[in-house]
Structure formats: structure tokens, C-alpha cells
């Protein structure tokens, strides 16, 4: 990579968010961009998570881009290999490979206030960019808890997102730590292959049957022949989930019926009342993500499985010890303990206008204007940012809304700036920095809505909450509401930064800086942050 290379946009990551951003940039006529990927192939979390049984819990036709429908999904809930293949296909069909720089992990991104651009240091050299679009995703950096004695464990240890395919599980004594979405997919395979499986469960999940089936050849031929049928199928799947949102966000008591169905599902597979008691949650269904599996409960009922209703707290040699004192001798420890979601490591590598990192700016909790822009970090935006997660639908819907916002953001920069002349001189650089008041207003409205949701009132502690107990992860509304809130950039929520020496003659006083890189106010519409009701509160 040329250390002096400069691009209009640098996209970080090549999962759904990064590839979606790349496609949207091309569709907007922007080809001066790169996608920086730390690994050697595209796919993001669907490349990294290759554990046995890995699959999506959102129907395939909804868990795909609206602009790249796939009529040939093999199952209603596709597996990891099919989703990864889909992302490779999107990469090729939309001609993205020339833009992707593999093995280019971002080490640091620093805002250059003098030149209104980002300096990006990667594993393969440095470059600069006018705009950074961070699409690293919240499920990219595995989290392994600090367990005393783990470093001296003589056996094999790995995280579900870094599966050790060279390790032969057959006949081994295995400890599975965690009972989240990955763990319930892994457990059936472990039960069949391991000699003995010990499952460490801090909190039991609510589990519903996974209504998965093969999509018939006739269905696939229909979708290929009549593409609108794929859109209809997607629309129905989307509509059902939109109708469910009210129960999660405004009327959690309505989820009681779903709880009864979940308990009935458990009772069919688990006949032992003592085991059922261990597996029955004591919080409202939906507080944690509702998990889908038709094999999890039957696997736990098998004689070679021990369920420890307590977390792993210590390792003594080859002995693992739970908080309740239960001990087990094991040959391998597999962690299904999730990811760094509310403390994303990428935030440590972003240095903004005030010389502080994004992690420092977010020390009291993540927050970003419309889930995209952080105050003090001009021309930097994130895909799947704070409070854009979903508890019951497809994240692809939220990603595409964020891409709409990104596209308008870049259009606004084009309007505010002036391109260089034929000799490369006379151009005007412009940047947008979210106003702190606008970020605060947006976040306040989101958190007010969050108060009555099942994620805050359901009586559980989930990975949706940060260290202070604030929900900085989930969007407390429908995908339609988020799409409306991100359809355009409201310049009243931003400060415009321009270089005074590049200011065009006759520029309005409200759009010119007094010194190189100084912020300026934009006249016009009254800021939603200071007067109008925020769309987050709609």
C-alpha cells in the first residue's frame, strides 16, 4: 500500500456492513474508496464463526440485501457456509474486489484538523481519507472472561468464534462455557461427539423451536422465474416482525403467552423436573434474545451431559470449578461467551478532533447521532452503531438504513465543498461534526423510550447493557421508524468545518471558518437538538 495514498472514503471491515457500504458508494458514483479488511477474505462474523451448527436465526430471505436478492437459498434458516458464500457472491457481482485491501488491519485512525482528513495506519502501511465509514460490527472481537488459573490449563482452550478445527472432540471431556446464541448451536454437536459434556450456565436462555426446512426446488424455480415473489416473501417476513415490535418495546406483559409456549417446548424434550428447573429462566422472555433450536433441549437431556447452573469461576490444573463449587475434569474448554459489544476495541483506535480516542469519549457509554456520528469525530461514521441493534428482526434492514444516511452525508459534503480545479487547486475541503447537543438529544430520546422495553424491564442482565447498566445496543422501535429517522442528514444537527484559505469567494458567513479547520455554524433549519422534537421520540 502506498503510504501517500489518499481516498475519498475508507470503509473498515468487509462483513455485511462494509460490503453494503461499498456497493452503495459505487451506486452513488463514488469509486475513490477502499475497504480495509484485517483478514484474508470477506465475510466478517460469518467468516470468523465457523463452529459446528453455525447458522442464522433470521430467515434467509430477510437476512440478505434488498438490492441483492438470492432466489437460491437452500434452507429457510441458512447456515454459515451459505451466508458466507452469499457475501462472496455479492463481492463479485458488484465488482468490489479491486477496492478491498486484505490483511490490512487498522492500527490507528487520527483526525488531521489541518487538512480535514483522517490519517489511517494499517498493517500494510498508511493512507489518508476524507471520510471513514467504520463497519467493524459489534460481533467481531471475542470476549473471554478472566478466569483464575485458565492460563495454566493443560488442555485445549478456544472461543466459539475462533473454532479449532484441528482439535478432535471425539471421546473428550469438554466444558462449554456460556448458553448464548452460539452455544445452543454448538451443544448438540458436542453432545454427539464428546465423551462427556459439562455445560456452565450462568443464566438459562428462553428457547423456541427452530422451524427450519429445506426450500424446495419448486420454490427456488419460482423465485428465479418471477423475482417479485422473492420480494413478496421478504415483505411478509418483515411485516410479521414489525408487528411483534410493540410487545418488546411497549407492552412486555403480552409476551407471557410466548413464555408458556417456550415452557411447553422445553417440557416435551426434558422430562427430568430437576433439569427443567435448571433450564427455566426467571426473567421475562425477550429480555435476552430469544434463541431458536430444536436440538438444544434434547441434547441436554442425554446421559453424557451435565448442566451446571452456575458460571465458571476457577481452573485448577485440568479441573474446572463453578461458582457453586461444582467441579469437573476436562480436556478442553470452549467459550461461548460473546463479544466486546459495548466496549468495541476499534474505539481505542479512533482519535478525534480533541485528541482523545472514541473509547475515552464513550467512557460513560456509547452514543451517536442517529446511530452514526459521534461528537468530536468529524467525517467519521459507523454502521451498526450505538442503539441500532435489534431483538427480533434482521440487522440487514438497519444496515441499509444506515447506508441511506451515509449516502446523504456524502452528498451534503459535496454540496458544502468545492472540487479542485483542473490543476488540482482551488478546492474547498468540508467536514461535518455532530453537535454535542444533537447527540445528547438523540440519545436522551432513545433512552427515554428504552425505559419501558422488555430489555430494560424484563429482569435480566444481558450483553445489551453496558457496565453501568445502560442499554446502548438495541433500537427501541421498528425498522420503519429507524429508516425514517435516517433518510437524510439534517445539517442543523452538525457543525460544518472548512479551511479558511480554501473558502470560495462570496461564501455565506455561516459557512466559513475563521481559521484553518475551525468549526462554523450552519444557518437555516432550527436544530432538533435545541428545539424540535427528536425523531427518536416519535
Short mmCIF file of C-alpha atoms in Angstrom, two decimals:
data_model
loop_
_atom_site.label_atom_id
_atom_site.label_comp_id
_atom_site.label_asym_id
_atom_site.label_seq_id
_atom_site.Cartn_x
_atom_site.Cartn_y
_atom_site.Cartn_z
CA UNK A 1 0.00 0.00 0.00
CA UNK A 2 1.39 3.43 -0.97
CA UNK A 3 1.92 5.37 2.24
CA UNK A 4 0.89 8.58 0.46
CA UNK A 5 -2.33 7.18 -0.94
CA UNK A 6 -5.43 9.30 -0.42
CA UNK A 7 -9.03 8.21 -0.97
CA UNK A 8 -12.38 9.87 -0.68
CA UNK A 9 -13.78 7.15 1.63
CA UNK A 10 -12.17 4.41 3.69
CA UNK A 11 -14.51 1.62 4.78
CA UNK A 12 -13.36 -0.53 7.71
CA UNK A 13 -14.46 -4.17 7.54
CA UNK A 14 -15.92 -6.43 4.85
CA UNK A 15 -18.90 -8.03 6.52
CA UNK A 16 -22.47 -7.14 5.65
CA UNK A 17 -21.96 -3.52 6.73
CA UNK A 18 -18.69 -2.96 4.87
CA UNK A 19 -19.76 -4.68 1.66
CA UNK A 20 -23.10 -2.90 1.76
CA UNK A 21 -21.28 0.42 2.11
CA UNK A 22 -19.03 -0.44 -0.83
CA UNK A 23 -21.99 -1.31 -3.04
CA UNK A 24 -23.80 1.89 -2.06
CA UNK A 25 -20.73 4.00 -2.77
CA UNK A 26 -20.50 2.58 -6.28
CA UNK A 27 -24.20 3.12 -6.84
CA UNK A 28 -23.71 6.76 -5.76
CA UNK A 29 -21.00 7.12 -8.39
CA UNK A 30 -18.14 7.11 -5.87
CA UNK A 31 -15.28 4.84 -6.90
CA UNK A 32 -12.47 6.52 -5.00
CA UNK A 33 -12.69 4.32 -1.92
CA UNK A 34 -11.04 1.34 -0.26
CA UNK A 35 -12.32 -1.38 2.05
CA UNK A 36 -9.76 -2.21 4.74
CA UNK A 37 -10.11 -5.79 5.96
CA UNK A 38 -7.90 -7.32 8.65
CA UNK A 39 -8.42 -10.91 7.46
CA UNK A 40 -7.68 -12.55 4.12
CA UNK A 41 -11.26 -12.82 2.86
CA UNK A 42 -14.63 -11.12 3.13
CA UNK A 43 -17.44 -12.20 5.40
CA UNK A 44 -16.99 -10.55 8.79
CA UNK A 45 -18.64 -12.53 11.57
CA UNK A 46 -19.85 -15.10 9.01
CA UNK A 47 -16.23 -15.79 8.09
CA UNK A 48 -14.98 -15.91 11.67
CA UNK A 49 -17.74 -18.06 13.16
CA UNK A 50 -17.34 -21.48 11.60
CA UNK A 51 -18.25 -23.61 14.59
CA UNK A 52 -20.38 -26.75 14.13
CA UNK A 53 -24.03 -25.89 13.59
CA UNK A 54 -23.41 -22.18 12.97
CA UNK A 55 -26.48 -20.69 11.32
CA UNK A 56 -28.62 -17.56 11.30
CA UNK A 57 -31.73 -17.21 13.44
CA UNK A 58 -33.34 -14.83 10.94
CA UNK A 59 -35.00 -16.28 7.80
CA UNK A 60 -32.69 -16.27 4.79
CA UNK A 61 -34.86 -14.13 2.53
CA UNK A 62 -34.88 -11.37 5.15
CA UNK A 63 -31.23 -11.78 6.11
CA UNK A 64 -29.93 -10.58 2.76
CA UNK A 65 -29.64 -7.27 0.94
CA UNK A 66 -32.80 -5.92 -0.68
CA UNK A 67 -30.68 -4.91 -3.68
CA UNK A 68 -29.15 -8.39 -3.99
CA UNK A 69 -31.95 -10.95 -3.50
CA UNK A 70 -30.94 -14.59 -3.56
CA UNK A 71 -33.59 -16.90 -5.07
CA UNK A 72 -31.48 -19.97 -4.29
CA UNK A 73 -31.27 -20.03 -0.52
CA UNK A 74 -31.20 -23.77 0.32
CA UNK A 75 -32.95 -23.53 3.70
CA UNK A 76 -35.35 -21.20 5.44
CA UNK A 77 -32.64 -20.53 8.04
CA UNK A 78 -29.33 -20.73 6.20
CA UNK A 79 -26.08 -21.98 7.64
CA UNK A 80 -22.82 -20.11 7.94
CA UNK A 81 -21.33 -21.56 4.77
CA UNK A 82 -24.29 -20.40 2.68
CA UNK A 83 -24.27 -16.88 4.12
CA UNK A 84 -20.54 -16.57 3.60
CA UNK A 85 -20.94 -17.79 0.01
CA UNK A 86 -23.64 -15.16 -0.49
CA UNK A 87 -21.26 -12.40 0.66
CA UNK A 88 -18.55 -13.67 -1.68
CA UNK A 89 -21.14 -13.60 -4.48
CA UNK A 90 -22.13 -10.02 -3.67
CA UNK A 91 -18.44 -9.04 -3.70
CA UNK A 92 -18.01 -10.44 -7.21
CA UNK A 93 -21.31 -9.36 -8.74
CA UNK A 94 -20.83 -5.74 -7.69
CA UNK A 95 -17.15 -5.63 -8.63
CA UNK A 96 -15.86 -4.86 -5.15
CA UNK A 97 -12.61 -6.84 -5.10
CA UNK A 98 -10.43 -4.09 -6.67
CA UNK A 99 -11.39 -1.87 -3.73
CA UNK A 100 -10.63 -4.38 -0.95
CA UNK A 101 -7.28 -4.41 0.85
CA UNK A 102 -6.96 -7.71 2.69
CA UNK A 103 -4.62 -8.27 5.64
CA UNK A 104 -4.88 -4.55 6.35
CA UNK A 105 -5.89 -4.35 9.99
CA UNK A 106 -6.40 -0.76 11.09
CA UNK A 107 -3.99 0.12 13.88
CA UNK A 108 -4.99 3.76 14.36
CA UNK A 109 -7.19 6.43 12.77
CA UNK A 110 -6.34 10.03 13.62
CA UNK A 111 -8.22 13.16 12.59
CA UNK A 112 -5.96 15.69 10.86
CA UNK A 113 -7.62 19.03 11.67
CA UNK A 114 -5.22 21.00 9.48
CA UNK A 115 -6.08 19.09 6.32
CA UNK A 116 -9.59 17.92 7.29
CA UNK A 117 -8.89 14.30 6.67
CA UNK A 118 -8.21 11.05 8.51
CA UNK A 119 -4.74 9.53 8.70
CA UNK A 120 -5.10 5.77 8.84
CA UNK A 121 -2.32 3.44 9.90
CA UNK A 122 -2.78 -0.17 8.84
CA UNK A 123 -0.79 -3.38 8.99
CA UNK A 124 0.25 -2.73 5.38
CA UNK A 125 1.08 0.95 5.54
CA UNK A 126 -0.63 4.31 5.86
CA UNK A 127 -3.17 6.25 3.85
CA UNK A 128 -5.48 9.22 4.27
CA UNK A 129 -9.21 9.56 3.67
CA UNK A 130 -11.73 12.37 3.66
CA UNK A 131 -14.35 10.16 5.28
CA UNK A 132 -14.15 6.99 7.36
CA UNK A 133 -17.05 4.53 7.47
CA UNK A 134 -16.47 2.06 10.31
CA UNK A 135 -18.25 -1.23 9.66
CA UNK A 136 -16.36 -3.49 12.04
CA UNK A 137 -19.59 -4.67 13.64
CA UNK A 138 -20.28 -5.50 17.30
CA UNK A 139 -19.74 -9.26 16.86
CA UNK A 140 -16.15 -9.15 15.69
CA UNK A 141 -13.92 -9.32 18.78
CA UNK A 142 -14.48 -12.38 21.02
CA UNK A 143 -14.72 -11.91 24.76
CA UNK A 144 -13.15 -14.48 27.06
CA UNK A 145 -13.67 -13.75 30.77
CA UNK A 146 -10.70 -13.58 33.10
CA UNK A 147 -10.74 -16.91 34.92
CA UNK A 148 -8.11 -17.58 37.59
CA UNK A 149 -5.92 -20.49 36.56
CA UNK A 150 -7.01 -20.52 32.91
CA UNK A 151 -3.51 -19.74 31.68
CA UNK A 152 -2.17 -22.91 33.30
CA UNK A 153 -4.88 -25.22 31.95
CA UNK A 154 -3.02 -28.13 30.27
CA UNK A 155 -5.74 -28.86 27.72
CA UNK A 156 -7.16 -27.01 24.73
CA UNK A 157 -8.94 -23.66 25.05
CA UNK A 158 -10.70 -21.67 22.35
CA UNK A 159 -13.63 -19.33 21.72
CA UNK A 160 -16.59 -20.28 19.55
CA UNK A 161 -15.67 -17.51 17.09
CA UNK A 162 -12.15 -18.91 16.72
CA UNK A 163 -13.04 -22.57 16.41
CA UNK A 164 -10.13 -25.03 16.49
CA UNK A 165 -10.99 -27.36 13.63
CA UNK A 166 -7.82 -29.36 14.22
CA UNK A 167 -8.98 -30.49 17.65
CA UNK A 168 -10.73 -33.86 17.66
CA UNK A 169 -13.66 -33.72 20.06
CA UNK A 170 -14.46 -37.42 19.87
CA UNK A 171 -14.42 -39.04 23.29
CA UNK A 172 -13.07 -35.93 25.02
CA UNK A 173 -14.27 -34.38 28.25
CA UNK A 174 -15.42 -30.92 27.23
CA UNK A 175 -16.54 -27.87 29.19
CA UNK A 176 -18.84 -25.50 27.31
CA UNK A 177 -18.97 -22.08 28.97
CA UNK A 178 -21.99 -19.96 28.15
CA UNK A 179 -25.54 -20.52 26.93
CA UNK A 180 -25.99 -17.81 24.31
CA UNK A 181 -26.88 -17.98 20.63
CA UNK A 182 -23.63 -19.68 19.62
CA UNK A 183 -23.58 -22.14 22.49
CA UNK A 184 -27.03 -23.57 21.82
CA UNK A 185 -25.98 -24.31 18.25
CA UNK A 186 -22.72 -25.92 19.35
CA UNK A 187 -24.08 -28.07 22.21
CA UNK A 188 -25.89 -30.67 20.03
CA UNK A 189 -22.65 -31.44 18.16
CA UNK A 190 -20.63 -31.56 21.37
CA UNK A 191 -23.15 -33.94 22.93
CA UNK A 192 -22.88 -36.33 19.99
CA UNK A 193 -19.08 -36.28 19.76
CA UNK A 194 -17.71 -35.67 23.24
CA UNK A 195 -17.33 -38.42 25.78
CA UNK A 196 -18.71 -36.07 28.41
CA UNK A 197 -20.02 -32.54 28.14
CA UNK A 198 -20.26 -30.15 31.09
CA UNK A 199 -22.27 -27.02 30.34
CA UNK A 200 -21.66 -23.99 32.57
CA UNK A 201 -24.80 -21.88 32.59
CA UNK A 202 -24.95 -18.58 34.46
CA UNK A 203 -28.38 -17.72 33.10
CA UNK A 204 -30.69 -20.07 31.19
CA UNK A 205 -31.99 -18.75 27.86
CA UNK A 206 -35.52 -18.85 26.55
CA UNK A 207 -35.53 -21.27 23.62
CA UNK A 208 -38.17 -21.71 20.96
CA UNK A 209 -38.26 -24.39 18.22
CA UNK A 210 -36.32 -23.56 15.07
CA UNK A 211 -38.78 -24.02 12.22
CA UNK A 212 -36.10 -24.74 9.67
CA UNK A 213 -36.67 -26.72 6.48
CA UNK A 214 -35.24 -27.26 3.04
CA UNK A 215 -36.52 -24.77 0.46
CA UNK A 216 -37.86 -26.92 -2.34
CA UNK A 217 -36.62 -26.82 -5.89
CA UNK A 218 -40.05 -25.65 -7.00
CA UNK A 219 -39.87 -22.64 -4.65
CA UNK A 220 -36.45 -21.71 -5.91
CA UNK A 221 -37.51 -22.01 -9.57
CA UNK A 222 -40.48 -19.77 -8.81
CA UNK A 223 -38.23 -17.13 -7.24
CA UNK A 224 -35.84 -17.27 -10.20
CA UNK A 225 -38.61 -17.09 -12.79
CA UNK A 226 -40.73 -14.47 -11.01
CA UNK A 227 -38.37 -12.28 -8.94
CA UNK A 228 -41.26 -10.35 -7.40
CA UNK A 229 -42.18 -13.48 -5.45
CA UNK A 230 -38.89 -13.18 -3.56
CA UNK A 231 -39.83 -9.60 -2.69
CA UNK A 232 -43.27 -10.72 -1.52
CA UNK A 233 -41.72 -13.41 0.67
CA UNK A 234 -39.29 -10.92 2.15
CA UNK A 235 -42.08 -8.42 2.72
CA UNK A 236 -44.20 -10.92 4.62
CA UNK A 237 -41.28 -11.91 6.84
CA UNK A 238 -40.53 -8.25 7.51
CA UNK A 239 -44.15 -7.36 8.24
CA UNK A 240 -44.60 -10.12 10.80
CA UNK A 241 -41.58 -8.89 12.74
CA UNK A 242 -42.68 -5.27 12.58
CA UNK A 243 -45.98 -6.27 14.18
CA UNK A 244 -44.10 -8.01 17.01
CA UNK A 245 -42.14 -4.93 17.99
CA UNK A 246 -44.90 -3.40 20.15
CA UNK A 247 -44.74 -6.32 22.57
CA UNK A 248 -40.99 -5.86 23.04
CA UNK A 249 -40.97 -2.08 23.26
CA UNK A 250 -44.27 -1.01 24.83
CA UNK A 251 -46.24 -3.99 26.18
CA UNK A 252 -43.83 -6.63 27.57
CA UNK A 253 -46.66 -8.27 29.53
CA UNK A 254 -48.06 -9.52 26.22
CA UNK A 255 -45.05 -11.84 25.96
CA UNK A 256 -46.49 -14.10 28.65
CA UNK A 257 -48.15 -16.30 26.02
CA UNK A 258 -44.79 -16.77 24.29
CA UNK A 259 -43.30 -17.82 27.62
CA UNK A 260 -45.92 -20.53 28.01
CA UNK A 261 -45.14 -21.83 24.53
CA UNK A 262 -41.42 -21.87 25.37
CA UNK A 263 -42.03 -23.83 28.59
CA UNK A 264 -44.16 -26.32 26.70
CA UNK A 265 -41.36 -26.72 24.17
CA UNK A 266 -38.93 -27.47 27.00
CA UNK A 267 -41.26 -29.94 28.71
CA UNK A 268 -41.58 -32.00 25.54
CA UNK A 269 -37.82 -32.60 25.41
CA UNK A 270 -36.78 -32.50 29.08
CA UNK A 271 -38.65 -34.98 31.29
CA UNK A 272 -36.44 -34.63 34.38
CA UNK A 273 -38.07 -31.99 36.64
CA UNK A 274 -34.74 -31.11 38.27
CA UNK A 275 -33.16 -30.41 34.90
CA UNK A 276 -36.22 -28.44 33.80
CA UNK A 277 -35.88 -26.29 36.91
CA UNK A 278 -32.25 -25.51 36.00
CA UNK A 279 -33.24 -24.60 32.45
CA UNK A 280 -36.23 -22.41 33.28
CA UNK A 281 -35.42 -18.66 33.18
CA UNK A 282 -36.64 -16.36 35.94
CA UNK A 283 -36.91 -13.28 33.72
CA UNK A 284 -39.38 -12.12 31.09
CA UNK A 285 -38.92 -13.73 27.70
CA UNK A 286 -37.34 -11.30 25.24
CA UNK A 287 -35.19 -9.58 27.89
CA UNK A 288 -32.33 -11.57 26.40
CA UNK A 289 -32.51 -12.59 22.77
CA UNK A 290 -35.00 -15.43 22.24
CA UNK A 291 -32.98 -18.35 20.90
CA UNK A 292 -34.11 -20.83 18.27
CA UNK A 293 -33.19 -24.52 18.42
CA UNK A 294 -34.98 -27.84 18.09
CA UNK A 295 -31.91 -29.82 19.20
CA UNK A 296 -30.64 -27.96 22.27
CA UNK A 297 -33.03 -29.35 24.90
CA UNK A 298 -32.91 -32.95 23.60
CA UNK A 299 -29.09 -32.79 23.74
CA UNK A 300 -29.08 -31.59 27.36
CA UNK A 301 -31.35 -34.48 28.34
CA UNK A 302 -28.76 -37.07 27.24
CA UNK A 303 -26.83 -39.08 29.87
CA UNK A 304 -23.38 -37.77 28.84
CA UNK A 305 -24.32 -34.14 29.59
CA UNK A 306 -24.08 -32.31 32.92
CA UNK A 307 -25.73 -28.90 33.27
CA UNK A 308 -24.11 -26.74 35.95
CA UNK A 309 -26.43 -23.88 36.83
CA UNK A 310 -23.54 -21.62 37.70
CA UNK A 311 -20.74 -19.77 35.95
CA UNK A 312 -17.14 -20.93 35.64
CA UNK A 313 -15.01 -19.16 38.25
CA UNK A 314 -11.72 -21.05 38.52
CA UNK A 315 -9.45 -23.54 36.78
CA UNK A 316 -7.16 -25.79 38.83
CA UNK A 317 -4.98 -27.77 36.51
CA UNK A 318 -7.42 -29.82 34.43
CA UNK A 319 -10.23 -29.23 36.94
CA UNK A 320 -12.84 -26.57 36.20
CA UNK A 321 -14.73 -25.10 39.15
CA UNK A 322 -18.10 -23.36 39.13
CA UNK A 323 -19.31 -20.60 41.44
CA UNK A 324 -21.47 -23.13 43.31
CA UNK A 325 -18.43 -25.38 43.94
CA UNK A 326 -19.19 -27.96 41.24
CA UNK A 327 -16.01 -29.46 39.79
CA UNK A 328 -15.28 -31.39 36.62
CA UNK A 329 -12.18 -32.83 35.00
CA UNK A 330 -11.99 -31.75 31.35
CA UNK A 331 -9.70 -31.99 28.35
CA UNK A 332 -10.96 -28.87 26.60
CA UNK A 333 -12.70 -25.62 27.46
CA UNK A 334 -14.81 -23.90 24.81
CA UNK A 335 -16.03 -20.38 25.48
CA UNK A 336 -19.33 -19.24 24.02
CA UNK A 337 -19.14 -16.01 25.98
CA UNK A 338 -19.94 -13.49 23.30
CA UNK A 339 -18.12 -10.41 22.08
CA UNK A 340 -16.92 -6.95 23.05
CA UNK A 341 -20.15 -5.18 22.12
CA UNK A 342 -20.45 -2.16 24.42
CA UNK A 343 -16.66 -1.76 24.59
CA UNK A 344 -15.65 -2.33 20.98
CA UNK A 345 -11.84 -2.43 20.63
CA UNK A 346 -11.97 -0.35 17.43
CA UNK A 347 -12.96 2.63 19.63
CA UNK A 348 -9.47 2.57 21.15
CA UNK A 349 -8.05 3.15 17.67
CA UNK A 350 -10.00 6.26 16.67
CA UNK A 351 -8.51 9.62 17.72
CA UNK A 352 -10.80 12.59 17.16
CA UNK A 353 -10.55 16.37 16.89
CA UNK A 354 -9.85 16.88 20.59
CA UNK A 355 -7.01 14.36 20.64
CA UNK A 356 -8.94 11.77 22.61
CA UNK A 357 -9.97 8.31 21.50
CA UNK A 358 -13.53 7.29 20.80
CA UNK A 359 -13.25 4.90 23.74
CA UNK A 360 -12.46 7.88 26.01
CA UNK A 361 -15.34 9.87 24.56
CA UNK A 362 -17.61 6.90 25.25
CA UNK A 363 -16.29 6.16 28.74
CA UNK A 364 -19.75 6.83 30.18
CA UNK A 365 -21.49 4.83 27.48
CA UNK A 366 -21.67 4.70 23.71
CA UNK A 367 -23.83 7.27 21.96
CA UNK A 368 -24.00 8.50 18.40
CA UNK A 369 -26.36 10.76 16.48
CA UNK A 370 -28.82 8.51 14.65
CA UNK A 371 -26.51 5.63 15.45
CA UNK A 372 -23.90 7.00 13.07
CA UNK A 373 -21.99 10.13 14.13
CA UNK A 374 -20.06 10.81 17.35
CA UNK A 375 -19.43 14.38 18.50
CA UNK A 376 -15.78 15.39 18.10
CA UNK A 377 -15.12 12.89 15.31
CA UNK A 378 -15.70 14.75 12.04
CA UNK A 379 -16.36 12.83 8.83
CA UNK A 380 -16.40 9.56 10.77
CA UNK A 381 -19.47 7.40 10.89
CA UNK A 382 -20.31 3.90 11.91
CA UNK A 383 -22.58 1.20 10.56
CA UNK A 384 -24.38 -0.77 13.31
CA UNK A 385 -23.54 1.94 15.79
CA UNK A 386 -24.94 2.56 19.29
CA UNK A 387 -28.62 1.66 19.75
CA UNK A 388 -29.09 0.22 16.27
CA UNK A 389 -29.29 -3.46 17.24
CA UNK A 390 -32.48 -5.47 17.00
CA UNK A 391 -34.05 -8.01 19.30
CA UNK A 392 -36.40 -9.67 16.86
CA UNK A 393 -35.63 -8.87 13.22
CA UNK A 394 -32.91 -8.66 10.59
CA UNK A 395 -29.92 -6.38 11.07
CA UNK A 396 -29.66 -6.06 7.29
CA UNK A 397 -32.68 -3.74 7.47
CA UNK A 398 -30.84 -1.47 9.90
CA UNK A 399 -27.65 -1.62 7.85
CA UNK A 400 -29.45 -0.48 4.71
CA UNK A 401 -31.00 2.44 6.62
CA UNK A 402 -27.54 3.43 7.84
CA UNK A 403 -26.32 3.27 4.24
CA UNK A 404 -29.05 5.72 3.22
CA UNK A 405 -27.74 8.09 5.87
CA UNK A 406 -24.15 7.58 4.71
CA UNK A 407 -25.09 8.35 1.11
CA UNK A 408 -26.82 11.62 2.06
CA UNK A 409 -23.91 12.52 4.34
CA UNK A 410 -21.54 12.31 1.38
CA UNK A 411 -23.94 14.28 -0.82
CA UNK A 412 -24.02 17.05 1.78
CA UNK A 413 -20.23 17.15 1.86
CA UNK A 414 -20.19 17.50 -1.92
CA UNK A 415 -22.56 20.46 -1.70
CA UNK A 416 -20.60 22.12 1.09
CA UNK A 417 -17.24 21.60 -0.58
CA UNK A 418 -15.91 22.74 -3.93
CA UNK A 419 -13.94 20.26 -6.05
CA UNK A 420 -10.42 21.25 -7.12
CA UNK A 421 -9.90 22.95 -10.45
CA UNK A 422 -8.17 21.39 -13.49
CA UNK A 423 -4.73 21.83 -11.93
CA UNK A 424 -5.86 20.39 -8.61
CA UNK A 425 -6.04 23.79 -6.90
CA UNK A 426 -8.80 25.96 -5.57
CA UNK A 427 -10.82 23.22 -3.93
CA UNK A 428 -12.61 23.60 -0.63
CA UNK A 429 -12.49 20.89 1.98
CA UNK A 430 -15.51 20.47 4.22
CA UNK A 431 -16.25 18.22 7.14
CA UNK A 432 -19.28 17.58 9.33
CA UNK A 433 -19.06 17.15 13.08
CA UNK A 434 -22.13 16.13 15.07
CA UNK A 435 -23.13 18.80 17.57
CA UNK A 436 -22.88 17.53 21.17
CA UNK A 437 -26.36 18.92 21.89
CA UNK A 438 -27.78 17.00 18.94
CA UNK A 439 -26.11 13.76 20.06
CA UNK A 440 -27.37 14.27 23.60
CA UNK A 441 -30.91 15.00 22.43
CA UNK A 442 -31.00 11.93 20.22
CA UNK A 443 -29.57 9.70 22.93
CA UNK A 444 -31.92 11.10 25.57
CA UNK A 445 -34.93 10.37 23.39
CA UNK A 446 -33.71 6.82 22.71
CA UNK A 447 -33.06 6.14 26.40
CA UNK A 448 -36.46 7.51 27.39
CA UNK A 449 -38.13 5.09 25.00
CA UNK A 450 -35.91 2.30 26.27
CA UNK A 451 -37.25 2.59 29.82
CA UNK A 452 -40.45 0.67 29.08
CA UNK A 453 -38.96 -2.01 26.83
CA UNK A 454 -38.58 -5.65 27.81
CA UNK A 455 -34.79 -5.28 27.50
CA UNK A 456 -34.81 -2.82 30.41
CA UNK A 457 -37.77 -4.08 32.44
CA UNK A 458 -37.55 -7.84 31.90
CA UNK A 459 -35.39 -8.57 34.95
CA UNK A 460 -32.26 -9.88 33.25
CA UNK A 461 -28.66 -8.82 32.75
CA UNK A 462 -27.77 -9.10 29.09
CA UNK A 463 -25.00 -8.15 26.71
CA UNK A 464 -27.30 -5.36 25.52
CA UNK A 465 -26.35 -3.42 28.68
CA UNK A 466 -23.04 -1.69 29.28
CA UNK A 467 -21.05 -1.70 32.52
CA UNK A 468 -23.29 0.97 34.03
CA UNK A 469 -26.46 -0.94 33.17
CA UNK A 470 -27.49 1.34 30.31
CA UNK A 471 -28.82 -0.19 27.11
CA UNK A 472 -26.53 1.21 24.42
CA UNK A 473 -27.12 -1.60 21.97
CA UNK A 474 -30.78 -2.04 20.98
CA UNK A 475 -33.06 0.19 18.92
CA UNK A 476 -36.33 0.70 20.85
CA UNK A 477 -38.62 0.84 17.85
CA UNK A 478 -39.49 -0.57 14.45
CA UNK A 479 -37.15 -0.76 11.48
CA UNK A 480 -39.58 1.56 9.69
CA UNK A 481 -39.03 4.24 12.34
CA UNK A 482 -35.27 3.92 12.00
CA UNK A 483 -35.50 4.09 8.22
CA UNK A 484 -37.48 7.32 8.53
CA UNK A 485 -35.02 8.78 11.05
CA UNK A 486 -32.04 8.12 8.79
CA UNK A 487 -33.49 9.02 5.40
CA UNK A 488 -31.45 12.23 5.27
CA UNK A 489 -28.83 14.24 7.12
CA UNK A 490 -30.14 17.30 8.96
CA UNK A 491 -27.37 19.89 8.75
CA UNK A 492 -28.80 21.67 11.78
CA UNK A 493 -27.52 18.72 13.82
CA UNK A 494 -23.96 19.24 12.59
CA UNK A 495 -21.27 21.86 12.61
CA UNK A 496 -19.55 22.47 9.31
CA UNK A 497 -15.75 22.65 9.33
CA UNK A 498 -13.96 24.39 6.47
CA UNK A 499 -10.46 25.56 5.74
CA UNK A 500 -10.49 29.37 5.69
CA UNK A 501 -7.84 29.63 2.98
CA UNK A 502 -9.96 27.43 0.72
CA UNK A 503 -13.19 29.35 1.30
CA UNK A 504 -14.85 30.29 -2.02
CA UNK A 505 -15.44 33.98 -2.63
CA UNK A 506 -18.86 35.11 -1.53
CA UNK A 507 -19.47 32.11 0.76
CA UNK A 508 -22.23 32.79 3.33
CA UNK A 509 -20.85 33.95 6.64
CA UNK A 510 -22.47 30.97 8.35
CA UNK A 511 -20.34 28.53 6.34
CA UNK A 512 -16.85 29.94 6.70
CA UNK A 513 -14.25 29.18 9.29
CA UNK A 514 -12.13 31.86 10.93
CA UNK A 515 -9.00 29.72 10.87
CA UNK A 516 -7.81 26.55 9.23
CA UNK A 517 -10.06 23.71 10.26
CA UNK A 518 -12.20 25.81 12.61
CA UNK A 519 -15.83 24.81 13.13
CA UNK A 520 -18.64 27.04 11.92
CA UNK A 521 -22.37 27.18 12.44
CA UNK A 522 -24.89 26.47 9.72
CA UNK A 523 -27.82 28.82 9.28
CA UNK A 524 -31.25 27.57 8.37
CA UNK A 525 -33.42 24.96 9.99
CA UNK A 526 -33.63 25.06 13.74
CA UNK A 527 -31.72 22.21 15.32
CA UNK A 528 -33.80 19.31 16.54
CA UNK A 529 -31.33 19.13 19.39
CA UNK A 530 -32.32 22.60 20.65
CA UNK A 531 -35.94 22.90 19.76
CA UNK A 532 -37.82 20.41 17.68
CA UNK A 533 -38.88 17.01 18.91
CA UNK A 534 -36.31 14.36 18.05
CA UNK A 535 -37.38 11.71 15.57
CA UNK A 536 -36.14 9.14 18.08
CA UNK A 537 -39.02 10.14 20.30
CA UNK A 538 -41.62 9.77 17.56
#
